[in-house]
């Protein structure tokens, strides 16, 4: 007649122990990661929602960085145009001085030389103004779309006109071509500088409006990101207080399972020893 040791109880004890250890490891994983959902098996629907919210949060973050970069571009362009305006005003002063009949041909030639130097400086700063390798005041940076939303099509248009002295001016001529060698041309030079200043001011006003729009957009994006992140946290983040209680409970169950398996194993070994000795 065959004699069976208490292997059924022992198997049950081992299974209970393994399950307790598995649940304990999962609890520890949740506390380590800070996430209540670490894999699809935990909550497939919850993971899908959490991933969607995380994608939205990250998209909003990138959109804010895009808007911040655009503000940086506008600030660089505005700073250079501010310097350009100062140079144009100095050219205007020289033109007004040359328009006065008290000037001689020699003094007008000297004033023209000063204006030419100012124009050379103006060409340099307007031609070299760039951001991330892109020329800003050459007319190339116009109708640029800045992605400022978490979804496709949510953009702000940025326009920076051409601030080159070869373009600024009016019907009397361009800023780059003005001369003050006679009173009539000096009078026209004043008109050209006035138009050039008006053009610069118009571009700066548009940039200022765009900066304000971008700043408002960043504030709105930041608020939306906080709300979306909060929703994601409610779905996916672990409740540490609750999980700590769960971890302590599973730790106790694991200890109980270990003790039970040990005792059953000890009883089986004792039974086997008694049989062999009997």
mmCIF file of C-alpha atoms in Angstrom:
data_model
loop_
_atom_site.group_PDB
_atom_site.id
_atom_site.type_symbol
_atom_site.label_atom_id
_atom_site.label_comp_id
_atom_site.label_asym_id
_atom_site.label_seq_id
_atom_site.Cartn_x
_atom_site.Cartn_y
_atom_site.Cartn_z
ATOM 1 C CA UNK A 1 0.000 0.000 0.000
ATOM 2 C CA UNK A 2 1.448 3.392 -1.101
ATOM 3 C CA UNK A 3 1.877 6.125 1.474
ATOM 4 C CA UNK A 4 1.612 9.783 0.288
ATOM 5 C CA UNK A 5 3.309 12.560 2.120
ATOM 6 C CA UNK A 6 1.397 15.796 2.664
ATOM 7 C CA UNK A 7 2.607 17.141 -0.732
ATOM 8 C CA UNK A 8 -0.788 18.666 -1.641
ATOM 9 C CA UNK A 9 -0.704 21.035 1.309
ATOM 10 C CA UNK A 10 2.934 21.761 0.597
ATOM 11 C CA UNK A 11 2.158 22.599 -3.055
ATOM 12 C CA UNK A 12 -0.669 24.867 -1.979
ATOM 13 C CA UNK A 13 1.619 26.606 0.479
ATOM 14 C CA UNK A 14 4.269 27.134 -2.201
ATOM 15 C CA UNK A 15 1.683 28.482 -4.648
ATOM 16 C CA UNK A 16 0.358 30.860 -2.000
ATOM 17 C CA UNK A 17 3.919 31.969 -1.243
ATOM 18 C CA UNK A 18 4.741 32.589 -4.909
ATOM 19 C CA UNK A 19 1.559 34.609 -5.391
ATOM 20 C CA UNK A 20 2.351 36.682 -2.314
ATOM 21 C CA UNK A 21 5.893 37.298 -3.541
ATOM 22 C CA UNK A 22 4.612 38.277 -7.000
ATOM 23 C CA UNK A 23 2.088 40.720 -5.542
ATOM 24 C CA UNK A 24 4.744 42.099 -3.197
ATOM 25 C CA UNK A 25 7.145 42.645 -6.119
ATOM 26 C CA UNK A 26 4.419 44.437 -8.082
ATOM 27 C CA UNK A 27 3.679 46.683 -5.108
ATOM 28 C CA UNK A 28 7.374 47.487 -4.742
ATOM 29 C CA UNK A 29 7.571 48.228 -8.479
ATOM 30 C CA UNK A 30 4.662 50.653 -8.211
ATOM 31 C CA UNK A 31 6.257 52.506 -5.307
ATOM 32 C CA UNK A 32 9.648 52.596 -7.050
ATOM 33 C CA UNK A 33 8.217 53.964 -10.300
ATOM 34 C CA UNK A 34 5.570 56.146 -8.692
ATOM 35 C CA UNK A 35 3.059 54.697 -11.151
ATOM 36 C CA UNK A 36 0.002 52.655 -10.293
ATOM 37 C CA UNK A 37 -0.016 51.250 -13.842
ATOM 38 C CA UNK A 38 3.342 49.863 -14.905
ATOM 39 C CA UNK A 39 2.159 47.480 -17.627
ATOM 40 C CA UNK A 40 -0.933 46.866 -19.716
ATOM 41 C CA UNK A 41 -1.888 43.857 -17.606
ATOM 42 C CA UNK A 42 -2.412 46.146 -14.615
ATOM 43 C CA UNK A 43 -5.124 48.172 -16.363
ATOM 44 C CA UNK A 44 -5.174 48.192 -20.170
ATOM 45 C CA UNK A 45 -7.809 50.928 -20.459
ATOM 46 C CA UNK A 46 -6.160 53.031 -17.764
ATOM 47 C CA UNK A 47 -2.764 52.706 -19.447
ATOM 48 C CA UNK A 48 -4.231 53.823 -22.771
ATOM 49 C CA UNK A 49 -5.767 56.905 -21.142
ATOM 50 C CA UNK A 50 -2.583 57.670 -19.190
ATOM 51 C CA UNK A 51 -0.408 57.374 -22.306
ATOM 52 C CA UNK A 52 -2.746 59.657 -24.237
ATOM 53 C CA UNK A 53 -2.624 62.255 -21.463
ATOM 54 C CA UNK A 54 1.161 61.974 -21.205
ATOM 55 C CA UNK A 55 1.469 62.503 -24.965
ATOM 56 C CA UNK A 56 -0.706 65.596 -24.664
ATOM 57 C CA UNK A 57 1.337 66.903 -21.730
ATOM 58 C CA UNK A 58 4.620 66.449 -23.582
ATOM 59 C CA UNK A 59 3.161 68.059 -26.695
ATOM 60 C CA UNK A 60 2.084 71.095 -24.690
ATOM 61 C CA UNK A 61 5.563 71.316 -23.177
ATOM 62 C CA UNK A 62 7.181 71.314 -26.617
ATOM 63 C CA UNK A 63 4.706 73.918 -27.835
ATOM 64 C CA UNK A 64 5.712 76.192 -24.949
ATOM 65 C CA UNK A 65 9.366 75.726 -25.894
ATOM 66 C CA UNK A 66 8.494 76.580 -29.500
ATOM 67 C CA UNK A 67 6.734 79.760 -28.386
ATOM 68 C CA UNK A 68 9.658 80.673 -26.127
ATOM 69 C CA UNK A 69 12.068 80.227 -29.043
ATOM 70 C CA UNK A 70 9.852 82.452 -31.176
ATOM 71 C CA UNK A 71 9.910 85.153 -28.496
ATOM 72 C CA UNK A 72 13.706 84.888 -28.520
ATOM 73 C CA UNK A 73 13.691 85.406 -32.296
ATOM 74 C CA UNK A 74 11.425 88.436 -31.961
ATOM 75 C CA UNK A 75 13.621 89.922 -29.231
ATOM 76 C CA UNK A 76 16.778 89.528 -31.317
ATOM 77 C CA UNK A 77 15.114 91.120 -34.347
ATOM 78 C CA UNK A 78 13.597 93.922 -32.278
ATOM 79 C CA UNK A 79 16.932 94.683 -30.624
ATOM 80 C CA UNK A 80 18.691 94.955 -33.973
ATOM 81 C CA UNK A 81 15.910 97.118 -35.413
ATOM 82 C CA UNK A 82 16.147 99.358 -32.360
ATOM 83 C CA UNK A 83 19.825 99.886 -33.147
ATOM 84 C CA UNK A 84 18.927 100.427 -36.819
ATOM 85 C CA UNK A 85 16.433 103.108 -35.829
ATOM 86 C CA UNK A 86 19.134 104.948 -33.875
ATOM 87 C CA UNK A 87 21.437 104.879 -36.901
ATOM 88 C CA UNK A 88 18.674 106.101 -39.224
ATOM 89 C CA UNK A 89 17.907 108.965 -36.834
ATOM 90 C CA UNK A 90 21.564 109.968 -36.882
ATOM 91 C CA UNK A 91 21.462 109.912 -40.710
ATOM 92 C CA UNK A 92 18.355 112.087 -40.575
ATOM 93 C CA UNK A 93 20.157 114.604 -38.377
ATOM 94 C CA UNK A 94 23.055 114.739 -40.845
ATOM 95 C CA UNK A 95 20.571 115.197 -43.697
ATOM 96 C CA UNK A 96 18.847 118.078 -41.915
ATOM 97 C CA UNK A 97 22.218 119.664 -41.268
ATOM 98 C CA UNK A 98 23.184 119.314 -44.931
ATOM 99 C CA UNK A 99 19.861 120.824 -46.062
ATOM 100 C CA UNK A 100 20.772 124.109 -44.404
ATOM 101 C CA UNK A 101 22.004 126.737 -46.858
ATOM 102 C CA UNK A 102 24.752 127.699 -44.435
ATOM 103 C CA UNK A 103 26.629 124.524 -45.410
ATOM 104 C CA UNK A 104 29.387 124.541 -47.990
ATOM 105 C CA UNK A 105 30.231 121.880 -50.545
ATOM 106 C CA UNK A 106 33.111 120.810 -48.329
ATOM 107 C CA UNK A 107 31.013 120.448 -45.189
ATOM 108 C CA UNK A 108 28.305 118.593 -47.130
ATOM 109 C CA UNK A 109 30.976 116.209 -48.418
ATOM 110 C CA UNK A 110 32.053 115.596 -44.830
ATOM 111 C CA UNK A 111 28.436 114.969 -43.799
ATOM 112 C CA UNK A 112 28.004 112.567 -46.726
ATOM 113 C CA UNK A 113 31.095 110.670 -45.580
ATOM 114 C CA UNK A 114 29.580 110.311 -42.103
ATOM 115 C CA UNK A 115 26.295 109.122 -43.619
ATOM 116 C CA UNK A 116 28.105 106.538 -45.770
ATOM 117 C CA UNK A 117 29.800 105.130 -42.674
ATOM 118 C CA UNK A 118 26.446 104.967 -40.885
ATOM 119 C CA UNK A 119 24.890 103.186 -43.870
ATOM 120 C CA UNK A 120 27.743 100.653 -43.879
ATOM 121 C CA UNK A 121 27.099 99.952 -40.195
ATOM 122 C CA UNK A 122 23.382 99.642 -40.901
ATOM 123 C CA UNK A 123 24.030 97.133 -43.695
ATOM 124 C CA UNK A 124 26.257 95.098 -41.392
ATOM 125 C CA UNK A 125 23.882 94.820 -38.460
ATOM 126 C CA UNK A 126 20.804 94.170 -40.596
ATOM 127 C CA UNK A 127 22.644 91.634 -42.743
ATOM 128 C CA UNK A 128 24.201 89.761 -39.829
ATOM 129 C CA UNK A 129 21.152 89.553 -37.575
ATOM 130 C CA UNK A 130 20.367 85.851 -37.299
ATOM 131 C CA UNK A 131 18.888 83.181 -35.057
ATOM 132 C CA UNK A 132 19.888 79.540 -35.302
ATOM 133 C CA UNK A 133 21.617 80.278 -38.601
ATOM 134 C CA UNK A 134 18.583 81.998 -40.135
ATOM 135 C CA UNK A 135 18.785 85.589 -41.357
ATOM 136 C CA UNK A 136 16.135 87.659 -39.610
ATOM 137 C CA UNK A 137 16.094 91.066 -41.292
ATOM 138 C CA UNK A 138 16.698 90.096 -44.911
ATOM 139 C CA UNK A 139 13.032 89.483 -45.680
ATOM 140 C CA UNK A 140 13.507 85.715 -45.603
ATOM 141 C CA UNK A 141 11.892 85.333 -42.181
ATOM 142 C CA UNK A 142 8.331 86.148 -43.185
ATOM 143 C CA UNK A 143 5.093 84.180 -42.919
ATOM 144 C CA UNK A 144 6.755 81.686 -40.579
ATOM 145 C CA UNK A 145 4.390 79.359 -38.719
ATOM 146 C CA UNK A 146 5.188 78.780 -35.052
ATOM 147 C CA UNK A 147 3.638 75.570 -33.691
ATOM 148 C CA UNK A 148 2.125 76.675 -30.395
ATOM 149 C CA UNK A 149 -0.475 74.006 -29.707
ATOM 150 C CA UNK A 150 -0.587 70.349 -28.858
ATOM 151 C CA UNK A 151 -2.412 69.534 -32.096
ATOM 152 C CA UNK A 152 -1.776 70.009 -35.791
ATOM 153 C CA UNK A 153 -2.649 73.428 -37.182
ATOM 154 C CA UNK A 154 -2.377 75.325 -33.893
ATOM 155 C CA UNK A 155 0.104 77.944 -35.052
ATOM 156 C CA UNK A 156 0.984 81.621 -34.751
ATOM 157 C CA UNK A 157 2.320 83.421 -37.804
ATOM 158 C CA UNK A 158 5.496 85.454 -37.419
ATOM 159 C CA UNK A 159 6.496 88.078 -39.969
ATOM 160 C CA UNK A 160 9.781 89.981 -39.934
ATOM 161 C CA UNK A 161 10.191 92.351 -42.845
ATOM 162 C CA UNK A 162 13.281 93.399 -44.757
ATOM 163 C CA UNK A 163 15.205 96.020 -42.779
ATOM 164 C CA UNK A 164 18.008 96.415 -45.283
ATOM 165 C CA UNK A 165 18.879 100.024 -46.263
ATOM 166 C CA UNK A 166 18.570 98.868 -49.873
ATOM 167 C CA UNK A 167 14.839 98.278 -49.269
ATOM 168 C CA UNK A 168 13.857 100.945 -46.749
ATOM 169 C CA UNK A 169 12.758 104.247 -48.249
ATOM 170 C CA UNK A 170 10.064 105.798 -50.431
ATOM 171 C CA UNK A 171 9.383 107.176 -53.917
ATOM 172 C CA UNK A 172 12.312 109.612 -53.558
ATOM 173 C CA UNK A 173 14.729 106.727 -53.204
ATOM 174 C CA UNK A 174 16.141 104.094 -50.927
ATOM 175 C CA UNK A 175 18.042 104.709 -47.732
ATOM 176 C CA UNK A 176 21.174 103.105 -49.176
ATOM 177 C CA UNK A 177 21.273 105.625 -52.042
ATOM 178 C CA UNK A 178 20.713 108.937 -50.278
ATOM 179 C CA UNK A 179 23.156 111.766 -50.711
ATOM 180 C CA UNK A 180 23.307 115.220 -49.194
ATOM 181 C CA UNK A 181 25.752 116.898 -51.548
ATOM 182 C CA UNK A 182 23.224 119.602 -52.421
ATOM 183 C CA UNK A 183 20.295 121.135 -50.520
ATOM 184 C CA UNK A 184 17.603 119.572 -52.719
ATOM 185 C CA UNK A 185 18.978 116.030 -52.310
ATOM 186 C CA UNK A 186 19.421 116.650 -48.590
ATOM 187 C CA UNK A 187 15.738 117.595 -48.327
ATOM 188 C CA UNK A 188 14.786 114.364 -50.100
ATOM 189 C CA UNK A 189 17.143 112.441 -47.797
ATOM 190 C CA UNK A 190 15.148 113.693 -44.810
ATOM 191 C CA UNK A 191 11.961 112.347 -46.388
ATOM 192 C CA UNK A 192 13.628 109.006 -47.157
ATOM 193 C CA UNK A 193 14.854 108.632 -43.567
ATOM 194 C CA UNK A 194 11.374 109.458 -42.270
ATOM 195 C CA UNK A 195 9.908 106.667 -44.410
ATOM 196 C CA UNK A 196 12.679 104.291 -43.345
ATOM 197 C CA UNK A 197 11.963 105.005 -39.683
ATOM 198 C CA UNK A 198 8.254 104.491 -40.266
ATOM 199 C CA UNK A 199 9.017 101.123 -41.865
ATOM 200 C CA UNK A 200 11.214 100.067 -38.946
ATOM 201 C CA UNK A 201 8.609 101.183 -36.412
ATOM 202 C CA UNK A 202 5.871 99.299 -38.248
ATOM 203 C CA UNK A 203 7.903 96.080 -38.187
ATOM 204 C CA UNK A 204 8.718 96.543 -34.507
ATOM 205 C CA UNK A 205 5.059 97.152 -33.676
ATOM 206 C CA UNK A 206 4.072 93.935 -35.438
ATOM 207 C CA UNK A 207 6.807 92.036 -33.605
ATOM 208 C CA UNK A 208 5.646 93.473 -30.290
ATOM 209 C CA UNK A 209 2.111 92.327 -30.993
ATOM 210 C CA UNK A 210 3.386 88.854 -31.891
ATOM 211 C CA UNK A 211 5.443 88.682 -28.684
ATOM 212 C CA UNK A 212 2.392 89.580 -26.614
ATOM 213 C CA UNK A 213 0.367 86.923 -28.411
ATOM 214 C CA UNK A 214 3.075 84.331 -27.797
ATOM 215 C CA UNK A 215 3.341 85.278 -24.110
ATOM 216 C CA UNK A 216 -0.416 84.879 -23.687
ATOM 217 C CA UNK A 217 -0.234 81.564 -25.523
ATOM 218 C CA UNK A 218 2.520 80.305 -23.209
ATOM 219 C CA UNK A 219 0.456 81.225 -20.152
ATOM 220 C CA UNK A 220 -2.573 79.380 -21.537
ATOM 221 C CA UNK A 221 -0.485 76.359 -22.522
ATOM 222 C CA UNK A 222 1.072 76.239 -19.058
ATOM 223 C CA UNK A 223 -2.347 76.222 -17.390
ATOM 224 C CA UNK A 224 -3.610 73.526 -19.754
ATOM 225 C CA UNK A 225 -0.501 71.425 -19.169
ATOM 226 C CA UNK A 226 -0.992 71.604 -15.396
ATOM 227 C CA UNK A 227 -4.598 70.439 -15.749
ATOM 228 C CA UNK A 228 -3.720 67.603 -18.133
ATOM 229 C CA UNK A 229 -0.810 66.505 -15.937
ATOM 230 C CA UNK A 230 -3.151 66.483 -12.942
ATOM 231 C CA UNK A 231 -5.600 64.274 -14.820
ATOM 232 C CA UNK A 232 -2.772 61.958 -15.828
ATOM 233 C CA UNK A 233 -1.585 61.789 -12.233
ATOM 234 C CA UNK A 234 -5.035 60.760 -11.032
ATOM 235 C CA UNK A 235 -5.116 57.955 -13.594
ATOM 236 C CA UNK A 236 -1.561 56.658 -13.422
ATOM 237 C CA UNK A 237 0.253 57.858 -10.293
ATOM 238 C CA UNK A 238 0.419 55.640 -7.259
ATOM 239 C CA UNK A 239 -1.232 56.578 -3.972
ATOM 240 C CA UNK A 240 1.804 56.106 -1.730
ATOM 241 C CA UNK A 241 -0.187 55.999 1.504
ATOM 242 C CA UNK A 242 -2.502 53.310 0.174
ATOM 243 C CA UNK A 243 0.308 51.422 -1.534
ATOM 244 C CA UNK A 244 2.441 51.484 1.622
ATOM 245 C CA UNK A 245 -0.405 49.846 3.545
ATOM 246 C CA UNK A 246 -0.806 47.297 0.759
ATOM 247 C CA UNK A 247 2.938 46.625 0.739
ATOM 248 C CA UNK A 248 3.014 46.051 4.510
ATOM 249 C CA UNK A 249 0.035 43.697 4.238
ATOM 250 C CA UNK A 250 1.644 41.703 1.414
ATOM 251 C CA UNK A 251 4.926 41.583 3.334
ATOM 252 C CA UNK A 252 3.109 40.026 6.291
ATOM 253 C CA UNK A 253 1.378 37.525 4.000
ATOM 254 C CA UNK A 254 4.700 36.624 2.428
ATOM 255 C CA UNK A 255 6.213 35.960 5.851
ATOM 256 C CA UNK A 256 3.206 33.846 6.786
ATOM 257 C CA UNK A 257 3.490 31.912 3.528
ATOM 258 C CA UNK A 258 7.194 31.348 4.027
ATOM 259 C CA UNK A 259 6.590 30.094 7.554
ATOM 260 C CA UNK A 260 3.746 27.791 6.447
ATOM 261 C CA UNK A 261 5.772 26.280 3.616
ATOM 262 C CA UNK A 262 8.697 25.809 5.967
ATOM 263 C CA UNK A 263 6.564 24.069 8.583
ATOM 264 C CA UNK A 264 4.870 21.754 6.076
ATOM 265 C CA UNK A 265 8.239 20.901 4.593
ATOM 266 C CA UNK A 266 9.607 20.194 8.047
ATOM 267 C CA UNK A 267 6.626 17.954 8.856
ATOM 268 C CA UNK A 268 7.102 16.025 5.618
ATOM 269 C CA UNK A 269 10.774 15.504 6.349
ATOM 270 C CA UNK A 270 9.959 14.334 9.873
ATOM 271 C CA UNK A 271 7.356 11.916 8.545
ATOM 272 C CA UNK A 272 9.824 10.526 6.032
ATOM 273 C CA UNK A 273 12.434 10.139 8.749
ATOM 274 C CA UNK A 274 9.966 8.310 11.005
ATOM 275 C CA UNK A 275 9.019 5.943 8.185
ATOM 276 C CA UNK A 276 12.612 5.164 7.402
ATOM 277 C CA UNK A 277 13.420 4.512 11.044
ATOM 278 C CA UNK A 278 10.301 2.413 11.558
#
